[in-house]
PDB file of C-alpha atoms in Angstrom:
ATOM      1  CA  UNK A1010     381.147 117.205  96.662  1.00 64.00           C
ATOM      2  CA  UNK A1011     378.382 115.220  94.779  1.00 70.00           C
ATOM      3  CA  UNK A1012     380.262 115.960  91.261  1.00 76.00           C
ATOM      4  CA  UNK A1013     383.828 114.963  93.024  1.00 81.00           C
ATOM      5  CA  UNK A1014     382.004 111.462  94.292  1.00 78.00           C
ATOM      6  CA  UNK A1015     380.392 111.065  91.346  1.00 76.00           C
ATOM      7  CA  UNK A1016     383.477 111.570  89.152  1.00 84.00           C
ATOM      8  CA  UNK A1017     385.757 109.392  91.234  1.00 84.00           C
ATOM      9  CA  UNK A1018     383.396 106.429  91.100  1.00 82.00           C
ATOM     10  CA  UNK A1019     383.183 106.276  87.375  1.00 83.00           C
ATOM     11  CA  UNK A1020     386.991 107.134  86.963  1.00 89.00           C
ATOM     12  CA  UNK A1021     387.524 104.222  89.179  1.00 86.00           C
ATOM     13  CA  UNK A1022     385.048 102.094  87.348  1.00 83.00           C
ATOM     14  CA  UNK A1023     386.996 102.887  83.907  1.00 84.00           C
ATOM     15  CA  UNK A1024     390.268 101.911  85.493  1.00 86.00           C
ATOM     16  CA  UNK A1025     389.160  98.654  86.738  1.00 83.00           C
ATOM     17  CA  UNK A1026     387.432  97.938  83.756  1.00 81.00           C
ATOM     18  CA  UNK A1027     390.671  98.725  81.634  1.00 83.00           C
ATOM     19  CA  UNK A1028     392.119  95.997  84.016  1.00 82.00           C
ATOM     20  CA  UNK A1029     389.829  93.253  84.024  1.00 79.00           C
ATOM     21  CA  UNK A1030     389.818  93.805  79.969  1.00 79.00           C
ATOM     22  CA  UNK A1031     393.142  93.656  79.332  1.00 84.00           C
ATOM     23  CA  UNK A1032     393.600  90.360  81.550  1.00 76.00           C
ATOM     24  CA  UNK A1033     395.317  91.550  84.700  1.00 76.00           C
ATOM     25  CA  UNK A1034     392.460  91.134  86.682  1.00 73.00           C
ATOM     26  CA  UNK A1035     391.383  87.932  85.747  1.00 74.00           C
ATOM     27  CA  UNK A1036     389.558  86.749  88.446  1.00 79.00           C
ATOM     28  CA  UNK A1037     387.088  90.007  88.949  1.00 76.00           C
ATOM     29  CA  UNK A1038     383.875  89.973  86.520  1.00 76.00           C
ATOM     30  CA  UNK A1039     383.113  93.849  85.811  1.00 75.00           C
ATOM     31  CA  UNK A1040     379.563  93.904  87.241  1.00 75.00           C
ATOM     32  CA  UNK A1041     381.371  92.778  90.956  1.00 80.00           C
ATOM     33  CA  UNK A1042     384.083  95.312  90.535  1.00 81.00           C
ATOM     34  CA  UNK A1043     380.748  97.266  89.891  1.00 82.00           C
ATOM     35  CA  UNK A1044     379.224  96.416  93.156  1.00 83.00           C
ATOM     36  CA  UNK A1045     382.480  96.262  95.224  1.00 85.00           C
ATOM     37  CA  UNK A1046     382.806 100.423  94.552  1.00 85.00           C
ATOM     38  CA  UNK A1047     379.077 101.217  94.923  1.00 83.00           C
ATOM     39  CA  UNK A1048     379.529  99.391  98.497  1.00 85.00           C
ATOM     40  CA  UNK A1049     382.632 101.035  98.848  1.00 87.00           C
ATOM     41  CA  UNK A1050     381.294 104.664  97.974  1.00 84.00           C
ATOM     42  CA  UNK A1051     378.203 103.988  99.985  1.00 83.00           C
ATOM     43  CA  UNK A1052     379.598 102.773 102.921  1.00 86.00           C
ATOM     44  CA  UNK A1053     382.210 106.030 103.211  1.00 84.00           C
ATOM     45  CA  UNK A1054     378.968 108.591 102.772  1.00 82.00           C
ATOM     46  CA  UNK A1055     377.196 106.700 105.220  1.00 83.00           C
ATOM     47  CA  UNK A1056     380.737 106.921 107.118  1.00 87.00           C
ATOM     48  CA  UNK A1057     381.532 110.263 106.895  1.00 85.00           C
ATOM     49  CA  UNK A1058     377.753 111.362 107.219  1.00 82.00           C
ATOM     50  CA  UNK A1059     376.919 112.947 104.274  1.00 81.00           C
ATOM     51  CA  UNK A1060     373.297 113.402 103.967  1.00 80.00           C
ATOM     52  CA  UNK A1061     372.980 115.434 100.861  1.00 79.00           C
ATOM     53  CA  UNK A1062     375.284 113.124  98.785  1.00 77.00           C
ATOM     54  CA  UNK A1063     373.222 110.385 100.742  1.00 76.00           C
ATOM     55  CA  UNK A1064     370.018 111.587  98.928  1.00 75.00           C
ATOM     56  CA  UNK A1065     371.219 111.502  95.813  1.00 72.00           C
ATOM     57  CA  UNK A1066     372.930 108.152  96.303  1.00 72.00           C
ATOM     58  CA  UNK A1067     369.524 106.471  96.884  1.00 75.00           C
ATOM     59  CA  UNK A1068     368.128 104.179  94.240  1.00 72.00           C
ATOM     60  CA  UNK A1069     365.621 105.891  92.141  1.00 72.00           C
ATOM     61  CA  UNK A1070     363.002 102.639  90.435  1.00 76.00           C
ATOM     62  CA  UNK A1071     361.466 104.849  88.082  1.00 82.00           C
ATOM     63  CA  UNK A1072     364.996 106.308  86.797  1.00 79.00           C
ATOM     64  CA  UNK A1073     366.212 102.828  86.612  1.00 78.00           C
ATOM     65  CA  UNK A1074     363.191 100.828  84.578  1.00 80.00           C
ATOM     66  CA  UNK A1075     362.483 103.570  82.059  1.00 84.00           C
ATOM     67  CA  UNK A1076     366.034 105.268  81.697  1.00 82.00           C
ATOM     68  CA  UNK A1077     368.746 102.772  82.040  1.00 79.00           C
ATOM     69  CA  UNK A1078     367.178  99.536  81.445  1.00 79.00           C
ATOM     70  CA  UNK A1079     366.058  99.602  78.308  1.00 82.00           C
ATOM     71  CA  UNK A1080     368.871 100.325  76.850  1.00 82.00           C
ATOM     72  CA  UNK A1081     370.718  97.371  78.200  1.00 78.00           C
ATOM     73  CA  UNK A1082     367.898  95.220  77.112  1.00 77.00           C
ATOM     74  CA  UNK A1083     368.781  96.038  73.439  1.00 81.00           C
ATOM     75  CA  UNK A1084     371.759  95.969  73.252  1.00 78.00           C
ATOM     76  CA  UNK A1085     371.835  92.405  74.373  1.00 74.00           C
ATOM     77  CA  UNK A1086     369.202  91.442  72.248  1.00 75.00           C
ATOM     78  CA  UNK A1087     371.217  93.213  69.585  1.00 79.00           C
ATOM     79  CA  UNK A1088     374.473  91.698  70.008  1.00 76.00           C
ATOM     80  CA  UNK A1089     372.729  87.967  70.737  1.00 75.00           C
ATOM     81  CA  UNK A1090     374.112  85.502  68.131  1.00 79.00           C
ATOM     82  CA  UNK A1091     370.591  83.906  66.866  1.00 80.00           C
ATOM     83  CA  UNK A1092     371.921  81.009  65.417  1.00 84.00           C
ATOM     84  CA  UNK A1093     373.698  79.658  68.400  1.00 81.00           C
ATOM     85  CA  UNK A1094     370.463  80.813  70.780  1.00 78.00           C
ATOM     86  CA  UNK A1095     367.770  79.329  68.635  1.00 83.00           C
ATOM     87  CA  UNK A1096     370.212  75.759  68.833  1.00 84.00           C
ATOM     88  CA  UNK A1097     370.593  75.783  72.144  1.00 81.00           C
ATOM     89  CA  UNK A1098     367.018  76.869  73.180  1.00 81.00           C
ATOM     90  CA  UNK A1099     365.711  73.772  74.725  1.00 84.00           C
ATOM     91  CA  UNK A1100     368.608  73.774  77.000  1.00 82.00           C
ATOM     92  CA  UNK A1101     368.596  77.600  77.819  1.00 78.00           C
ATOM     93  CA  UNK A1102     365.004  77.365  78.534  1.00 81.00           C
ATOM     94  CA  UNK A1103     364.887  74.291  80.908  1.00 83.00           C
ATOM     95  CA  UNK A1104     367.525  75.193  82.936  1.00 79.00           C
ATOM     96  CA  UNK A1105     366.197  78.908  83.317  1.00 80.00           C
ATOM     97  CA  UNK A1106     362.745  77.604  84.356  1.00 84.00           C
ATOM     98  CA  UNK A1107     363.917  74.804  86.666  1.00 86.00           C
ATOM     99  CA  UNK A1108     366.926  76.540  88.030  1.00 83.00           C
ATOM    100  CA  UNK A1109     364.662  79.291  88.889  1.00 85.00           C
ATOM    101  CA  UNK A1110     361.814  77.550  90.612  1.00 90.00           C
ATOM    102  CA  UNK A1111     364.733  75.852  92.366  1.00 91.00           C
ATOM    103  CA  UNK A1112     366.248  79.030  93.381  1.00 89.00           C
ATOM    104  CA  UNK A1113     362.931  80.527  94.426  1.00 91.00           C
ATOM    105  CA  UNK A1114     362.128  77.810  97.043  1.00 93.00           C
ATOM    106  CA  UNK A1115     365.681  77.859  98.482  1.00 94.00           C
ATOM    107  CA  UNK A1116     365.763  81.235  98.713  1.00 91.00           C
ATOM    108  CA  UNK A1117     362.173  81.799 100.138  1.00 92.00           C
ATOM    109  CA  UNK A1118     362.578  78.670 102.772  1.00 93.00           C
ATOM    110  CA  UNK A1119     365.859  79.549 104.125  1.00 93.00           C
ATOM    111  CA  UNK A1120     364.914  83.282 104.603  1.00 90.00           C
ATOM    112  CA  UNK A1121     361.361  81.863 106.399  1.00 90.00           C
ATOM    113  CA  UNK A1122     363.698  80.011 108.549  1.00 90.00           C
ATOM    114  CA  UNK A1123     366.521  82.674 109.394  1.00 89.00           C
ATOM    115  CA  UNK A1124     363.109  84.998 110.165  1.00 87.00           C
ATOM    116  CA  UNK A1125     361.475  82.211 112.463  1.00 84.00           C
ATOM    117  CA  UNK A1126     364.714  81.639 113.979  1.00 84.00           C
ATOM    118  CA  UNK A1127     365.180  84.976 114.946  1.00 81.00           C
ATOM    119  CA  UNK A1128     368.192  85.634 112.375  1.00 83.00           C
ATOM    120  CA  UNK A1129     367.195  88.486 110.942  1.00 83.00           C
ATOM    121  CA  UNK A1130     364.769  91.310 111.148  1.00 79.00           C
ATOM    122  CA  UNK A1131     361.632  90.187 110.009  1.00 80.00           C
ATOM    123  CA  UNK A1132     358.452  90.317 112.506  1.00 80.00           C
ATOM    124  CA  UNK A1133     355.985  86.803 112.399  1.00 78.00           C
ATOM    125  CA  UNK A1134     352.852  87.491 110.709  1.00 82.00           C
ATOM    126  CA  UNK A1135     350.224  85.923 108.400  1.00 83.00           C
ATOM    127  CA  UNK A1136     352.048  87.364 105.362  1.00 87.00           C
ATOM    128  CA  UNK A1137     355.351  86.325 105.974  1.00 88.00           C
ATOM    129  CA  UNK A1138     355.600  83.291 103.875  1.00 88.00           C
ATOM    130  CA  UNK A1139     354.180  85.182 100.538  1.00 91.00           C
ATOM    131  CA  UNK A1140     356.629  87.825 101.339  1.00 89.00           C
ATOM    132  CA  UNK A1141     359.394  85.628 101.553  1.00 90.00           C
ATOM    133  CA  UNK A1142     358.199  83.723  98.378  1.00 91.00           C
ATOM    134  CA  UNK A1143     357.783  87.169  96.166  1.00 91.00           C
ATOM    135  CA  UNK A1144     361.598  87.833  97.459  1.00 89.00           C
ATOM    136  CA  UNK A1145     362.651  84.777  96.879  1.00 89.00           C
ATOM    137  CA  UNK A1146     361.245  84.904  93.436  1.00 89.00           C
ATOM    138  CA  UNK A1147     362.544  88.857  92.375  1.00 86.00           C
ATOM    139  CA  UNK A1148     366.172  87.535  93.822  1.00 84.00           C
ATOM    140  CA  UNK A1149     365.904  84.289  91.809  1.00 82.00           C
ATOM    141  CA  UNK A1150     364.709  85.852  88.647  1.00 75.00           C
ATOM    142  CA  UNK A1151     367.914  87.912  88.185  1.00 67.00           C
ATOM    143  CA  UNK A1152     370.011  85.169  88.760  1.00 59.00           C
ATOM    144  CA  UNK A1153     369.392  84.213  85.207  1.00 58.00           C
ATOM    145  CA  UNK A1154     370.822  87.611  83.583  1.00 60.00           C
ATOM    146  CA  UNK A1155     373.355  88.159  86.131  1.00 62.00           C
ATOM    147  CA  UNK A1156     374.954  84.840  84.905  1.00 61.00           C
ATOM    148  CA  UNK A1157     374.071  85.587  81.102  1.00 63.00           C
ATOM    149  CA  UNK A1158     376.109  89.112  81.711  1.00 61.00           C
ATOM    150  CA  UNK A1159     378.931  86.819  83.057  1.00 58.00           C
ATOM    151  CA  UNK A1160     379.331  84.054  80.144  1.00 60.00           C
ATOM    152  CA  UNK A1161     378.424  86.695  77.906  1.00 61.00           C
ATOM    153  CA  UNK A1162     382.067  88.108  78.560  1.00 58.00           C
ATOM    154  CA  UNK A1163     384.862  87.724  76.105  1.00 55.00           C
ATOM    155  CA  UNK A1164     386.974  85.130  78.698  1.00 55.00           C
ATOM    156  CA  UNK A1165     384.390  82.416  78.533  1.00 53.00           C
ATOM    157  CA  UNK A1166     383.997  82.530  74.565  1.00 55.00           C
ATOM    158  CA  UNK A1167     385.269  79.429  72.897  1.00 55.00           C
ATOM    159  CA  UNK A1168     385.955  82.069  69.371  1.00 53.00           C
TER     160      UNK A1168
END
């Protein structure tokens, strides 16, 4: 069953990708079709109650950082036009910084407030407010190369 789930996920990936390329999903950036089918395939082991495929389903950190990650790191360091970065750097650099800090404290202050209010799960204690900082700050940090990923797309290119 793992090799059938794992098999259908990426052959749905492929077709959804083929669509989004070739413009008949315009609308649908790849990394949120992406997301949508890892809910999707989540949600129906969960469902269905399948704890084996549930265990190998979980996110492995280690796998990720040393395995997968790199990989995407070069290649978009690799396919970066220089000229075009190195013009625009002041730009890229002040918005990343500000837009970040501002992302932070939005993030951190509005999940302080859902947890004081009693919104979500998070128990009152002495540490709440770093821990809502430090996830404020991983969320806001990948805001940055989530939207790179996006413009980085063939749609938004003026070329």
């Amino acid at each position: 069953v793992n090799s059938i789930i794992l098999t259908g996920s990426l052959l749905a990936l492929l077709a959804i990708g083929y669509r989004i390329n070739t413009h008949r999903l315009q609308h649908l950036p790849e990394s949120g079709a992406a997301i949508a089918l890892g809910c999707i395939v989540g949600l129906a082991v969960r469902i269905l109650r399948l704890t084996e495929e549930e265990q190998v389903l979980n996110f492995n950190g280690e796998f990720f950082y040393f395995v997968l990650l790199p990989p995407i790191i070069f290649e978009a360091g690799l396919s970066l036009e220089t000229q075009i970065f190195i013009d625009n750097l002041g730009a890229i650099c002040s918005y990343a910084v500000v837009g970040t800090i501002v992302s932070t404290w939005v993030v951190s202050h509005s999940l302080r407030w859902a947890a004081s209010a009693g919104l979500i799960g998070l128990i009152a204690s002495p540490r709440l407010a770093i821990h809502c900082h430090l996830f404020g700050a991983l969320i806001s940090a990948t805001d940055p190369v989530s939207t790179i990923a996006l413009f980085g797309g063939s749609r938004f290119r003026s070329d």
